[in-house]
C-alpha atoms as an extended CHARMM CRD file, in Angstrom:
* protein
*
        90  EXT
         1         1  MET       CA            105.8650000000       39.2920000000       71.0080000000  PROA      1               0.0000000000
         2         2  TRP       CA            103.8300000000       37.4820000000       73.6530000000  PROA      2               0.0000000000
         3         3  GLN       CA            100.9560000000       39.3780000000       75.2250000000  PROA      3               0.0000000000
         4         4  PRO       CA             98.4170000000       38.4350000000       78.0840000000  PROA      4               0.0000000000
         5         5  ILE       CA             95.5850000000       35.5510000000       77.1390000000  PROA      5               0.0000000000
         6         6  GLU       CA             92.9120000000       37.8930000000       78.1640000000  PROA      6               0.0000000000
         7         7  THR       CA             93.9030000000       40.2420000000       75.2950000000  PROA      7               0.0000000000
         8         8  ALA       CA             93.7850000000       37.4840000000       72.7530000000  PROA      8               0.0000000000
         9         9  PRO       CA             91.2990000000       37.5120000000       70.0660000000  PROA      9               0.0000000000
        10        10  LYS       CA             88.3660000000       34.9830000000       70.3910000000  PROA      10              0.0000000000
        11        11  ASP       CA             87.4820000000       34.7750000000       66.7270000000  PROA      11              0.0000000000
        12        12  ALA       CA             90.7300000000       33.4260000000       65.3660000000  PROA      12              0.0000000000
        13        13  ILE       CA             93.4070000000       30.3710000000       65.9670000000  PROA      13              0.0000000000
        14        14  ILE       CA             96.4060000000       31.6690000000       68.0490000000  PROA      14              0.0000000000
        15        15  VAL       CA             99.6240000000       30.5560000000       69.3690000000  PROA      15              0.0000000000
        16        16  ALA       CA             98.8380000000       29.9120000000       72.9730000000  PROA      16              0.0000000000
        17        17  ALA       CA            101.4450000000       29.1500000000       75.6650000000  PROA      17              0.0000000000
        18        18  TRP       CA            100.6490000000       27.9280000000       79.0240000000  PROA      18              0.0000000000
        19        19  LEU       CA            102.5740000000       26.2310000000       82.0930000000  PROA      19              0.0000000000
        20        20  ALA       CA            101.9960000000       22.5820000000       82.3740000000  PROA      20              0.0000000000
        21        21  HSD       CA            101.7110000000       20.5680000000       85.4550000000  PROA      21              0.0000000000
        22        22  SER       CA            105.5680000000       19.7780000000       85.1320000000  PROA      22              0.0000000000
        23        23  LYS       CA            106.3670000000       23.5820000000       85.2550000000  PROA      23              0.0000000000
        24        24  THR       CA            107.4240000000       23.5910000000       81.5030000000  PROA      24              0.0000000000
        25        25  TRP       CA            106.3110000000       25.7470000000       78.9800000000  PROA      25              0.0000000000
        26        26  ASN       CA            104.0840000000       24.2940000000       76.2600000000  PROA      26              0.0000000000
        27        27  VAL       CA            103.2410000000       26.0350000000       73.0480000000  PROA      27              0.0000000000
        28        28  GLY       CA            100.5140000000       25.1300000000       70.4860000000  PROA      28              0.0000000000
        29        29  GLU       CA             97.5900000000       26.3290000000       68.2880000000  PROA      29              0.0000000000
        30        30  ALA       CA             94.1770000000       27.0570000000       70.1040000000  PROA      30              0.0000000000
        31        31  HSD       CA             91.0050000000       28.7660000000       69.3280000000  PROA      31              0.0000000000
        32        32  TRP       CA             87.8750000000       29.8350000000       71.4370000000  PROA      32              0.0000000000
        33        33  VAL       CA             84.9950000000       27.7650000000       72.0920000000  PROA      33              0.0000000000
        34        34  GLU       CA             81.7770000000       29.3940000000       72.7910000000  PROA      34              0.0000000000
        35        35  ASP       CA             78.8590000000       26.8700000000       72.0300000000  PROA      35              0.0000000000
        36        36  GLY       CA             76.6810000000       26.9150000000       74.8200000000  PROA      36              0.0000000000
        37        37  ASP       CA             76.8800000000       23.2850000000       75.6930000000  PROA      37              0.0000000000
        38        38  HSD       CA             80.3000000000       23.5130000000       77.0750000000  PROA      38              0.0000000000
        39        39  ASP       CA             82.2050000000       25.9070000000       79.6020000000  PROA      39              0.0000000000
        40        40  GLU       CA             83.6600000000       28.8090000000       77.3400000000  PROA      40              0.0000000000
        41        41  SER       CA             87.3480000000       28.1210000000       77.2220000000  PROA      41              0.0000000000
        42        42  TRP       CA             90.4090000000       27.7010000000       74.7360000000  PROA      42              0.0000000000
        43        43  TRP       CA             91.0520000000       24.5450000000       73.1290000000  PROA      43              0.0000000000
        44        44  TRP       CA             93.8570000000       22.9950000000       71.0610000000  PROA      44              0.0000000000
        45        45  ALA       CA             93.2430000000       23.8990000000       67.4400000000  PROA      45              0.0000000000
        46        46  ASN       CA             92.6330000000       20.6480000000       66.0870000000  PROA      46              0.0000000000
        47        47  ILE       CA             90.0570000000       19.6030000000       68.7110000000  PROA      47              0.0000000000
        48        48  SER       CA             86.5880000000       20.4240000000       69.5130000000  PROA      48              0.0000000000
        49        49  PRO       CA             83.7140000000       19.7500000000       71.9880000000  PROA      49              0.0000000000
        50        50  GLY       CA             82.4500000000       16.3260000000       71.0330000000  PROA      50              0.0000000000
        51        51  ASP       CA             85.8840000000       14.8560000000       69.9470000000  PROA      51              0.0000000000
        52        52  TYR       CA             86.0190000000       11.8750000000       72.0160000000  PROA      52              0.0000000000
        53        53  THR       CA             89.9140000000       12.0570000000       71.9790000000  PROA      53              0.0000000000
        54        54  GLY       CA             90.1360000000       15.7120000000       73.5390000000  PROA      54              0.0000000000
        55        55  ASP       CA             89.2010000000       18.1650000000       76.0620000000  PROA      55              0.0000000000
        56        56  ASP       CA             89.8630000000       21.9230000000       76.4220000000  PROA      56              0.0000000000
        57        57  ILE       CA             93.3120000000       23.0570000000       77.2440000000  PROA      57              0.0000000000
        58        58  VAL       CA             92.7020000000       23.6790000000       81.1810000000  PROA      58              0.0000000000
        59        59  ASN       CA             91.4960000000       19.8420000000       81.7570000000  PROA      59              0.0000000000
        60        60  MET       CA             94.4440000000       18.8860000000       79.5920000000  PROA      60              0.0000000000
        61        61  GLY       CA             96.8730000000       20.0650000000       81.9900000000  PROA      61              0.0000000000
        62        62  GLY       CA             97.4910000000       23.8970000000       81.4350000000  PROA      62              0.0000000000
        63        63  MET       CA             95.9210000000       27.3170000000       81.6840000000  PROA      63              0.0000000000
        64        64  PRO       CA             96.6890000000       29.6020000000       78.6660000000  PROA      64              0.0000000000
        65        65  MET       CA             98.6640000000       32.6420000000       79.9730000000  PROA      65              0.0000000000
        66        66  TYR       CA            100.0980000000       34.3900000000       76.8720000000  PROA      66              0.0000000000
        67        67  TRP       CA             99.2650000000       34.3090000000       73.2390000000  PROA      67              0.0000000000
        68        68  GLN       CA            100.7100000000       35.7140000000       69.7240000000  PROA      68              0.0000000000
        69        69  PRO       CA             99.1510000000       35.6710000000       66.4750000000  PROA      69              0.0000000000
        70        70  MET       CA             99.7450000000       32.6440000000       63.9310000000  PROA      70              0.0000000000
        71        71  PRO       CA            102.9400000000       33.9400000000       61.8850000000  PROA      71              0.0000000000
        72        72  ALA       CA            102.2060000000       34.1700000000       58.1220000000  PROA      72              0.0000000000
        73        73  ALA       CA            102.9140000000       31.1060000000       56.0660000000  PROA      73              0.0000000000
        74        74  PRO       CA            106.2530000000       31.1890000000       54.0810000000  PROA      74              0.0000000000
        75        75  ALA       CA            106.0320000000       32.1700000000       50.7600000000  PROA      75              0.0000000000
        76        76  TYR       CA            106.0490000000       29.5610000000       47.8690000000  PROA      76              0.0000000000
        77        77  ASP       CA            107.8880000000       30.2210000000       44.7070000000  PROA      77              0.0000000000
        78        78  LEU       CA            105.6180000000       28.3040000000       41.8970000000  PROA      78              0.0000000000
        79        79  ASN       CA            108.4240000000       28.6240000000       39.4110000000  PROA      79              0.0000000000
        80        80  PRO       CA            111.7960000000       27.7550000000       41.1390000000  PROA      80              0.0000000000
        81        81  THR       CA            114.9860000000       27.8910000000       39.3990000000  PROA      81              0.0000000000
        82        82  ALA       CA            117.9410000000       25.7220000000       39.8010000000  PROA      82              0.0000000000
        83        83  PRO       CA            120.2490000000       27.0730000000       42.5830000000  PROA      83              0.0000000000
        84        84  ALA       CA            123.5430000000       28.7850000000       41.4830000000  PROA      84              0.0000000000
        85        85  HSD       CA            125.7090000000       26.3820000000       42.9080000000  PROA      85              0.0000000000
        86        86  GLY       CA            124.0610000000       23.4810000000       40.8090000000  PROA      86              0.0000000000
        87        87  GLY       CA            122.2190000000       21.7540000000       43.3500000000  PROA      87              0.0000000000
        88        88  LYS       CA            118.8390000000       20.2360000000       42.6170000000  PROA      88              0.0000000000
        89        89  VAL       CA            115.4350000000       21.8090000000       42.8960000000  PROA      89              0.0000000000
        90        90  PHE       CA            112.9030000000       19.7110000000       45.0820000000  PROA      90              0.0000000000
């Protein structure tokens, strides 16, 4: 369930949603940066201050408005068996 960004934990990677300049919703992984050299802000999960290709989300065109926790990774069966219909296991 989406929650206001003000309630987001600042010590975890989250799923953030924001309106872009085009008035369309964007969704992506984000993390909070508070390092003393930069303003406190939300950044893409794979970008940090000092990366020459990135900037915080606000400066890249949006203001995070909502968040939700990252979903759990899918379960993985380490010992798969062939499907009953005779298909291959990949």
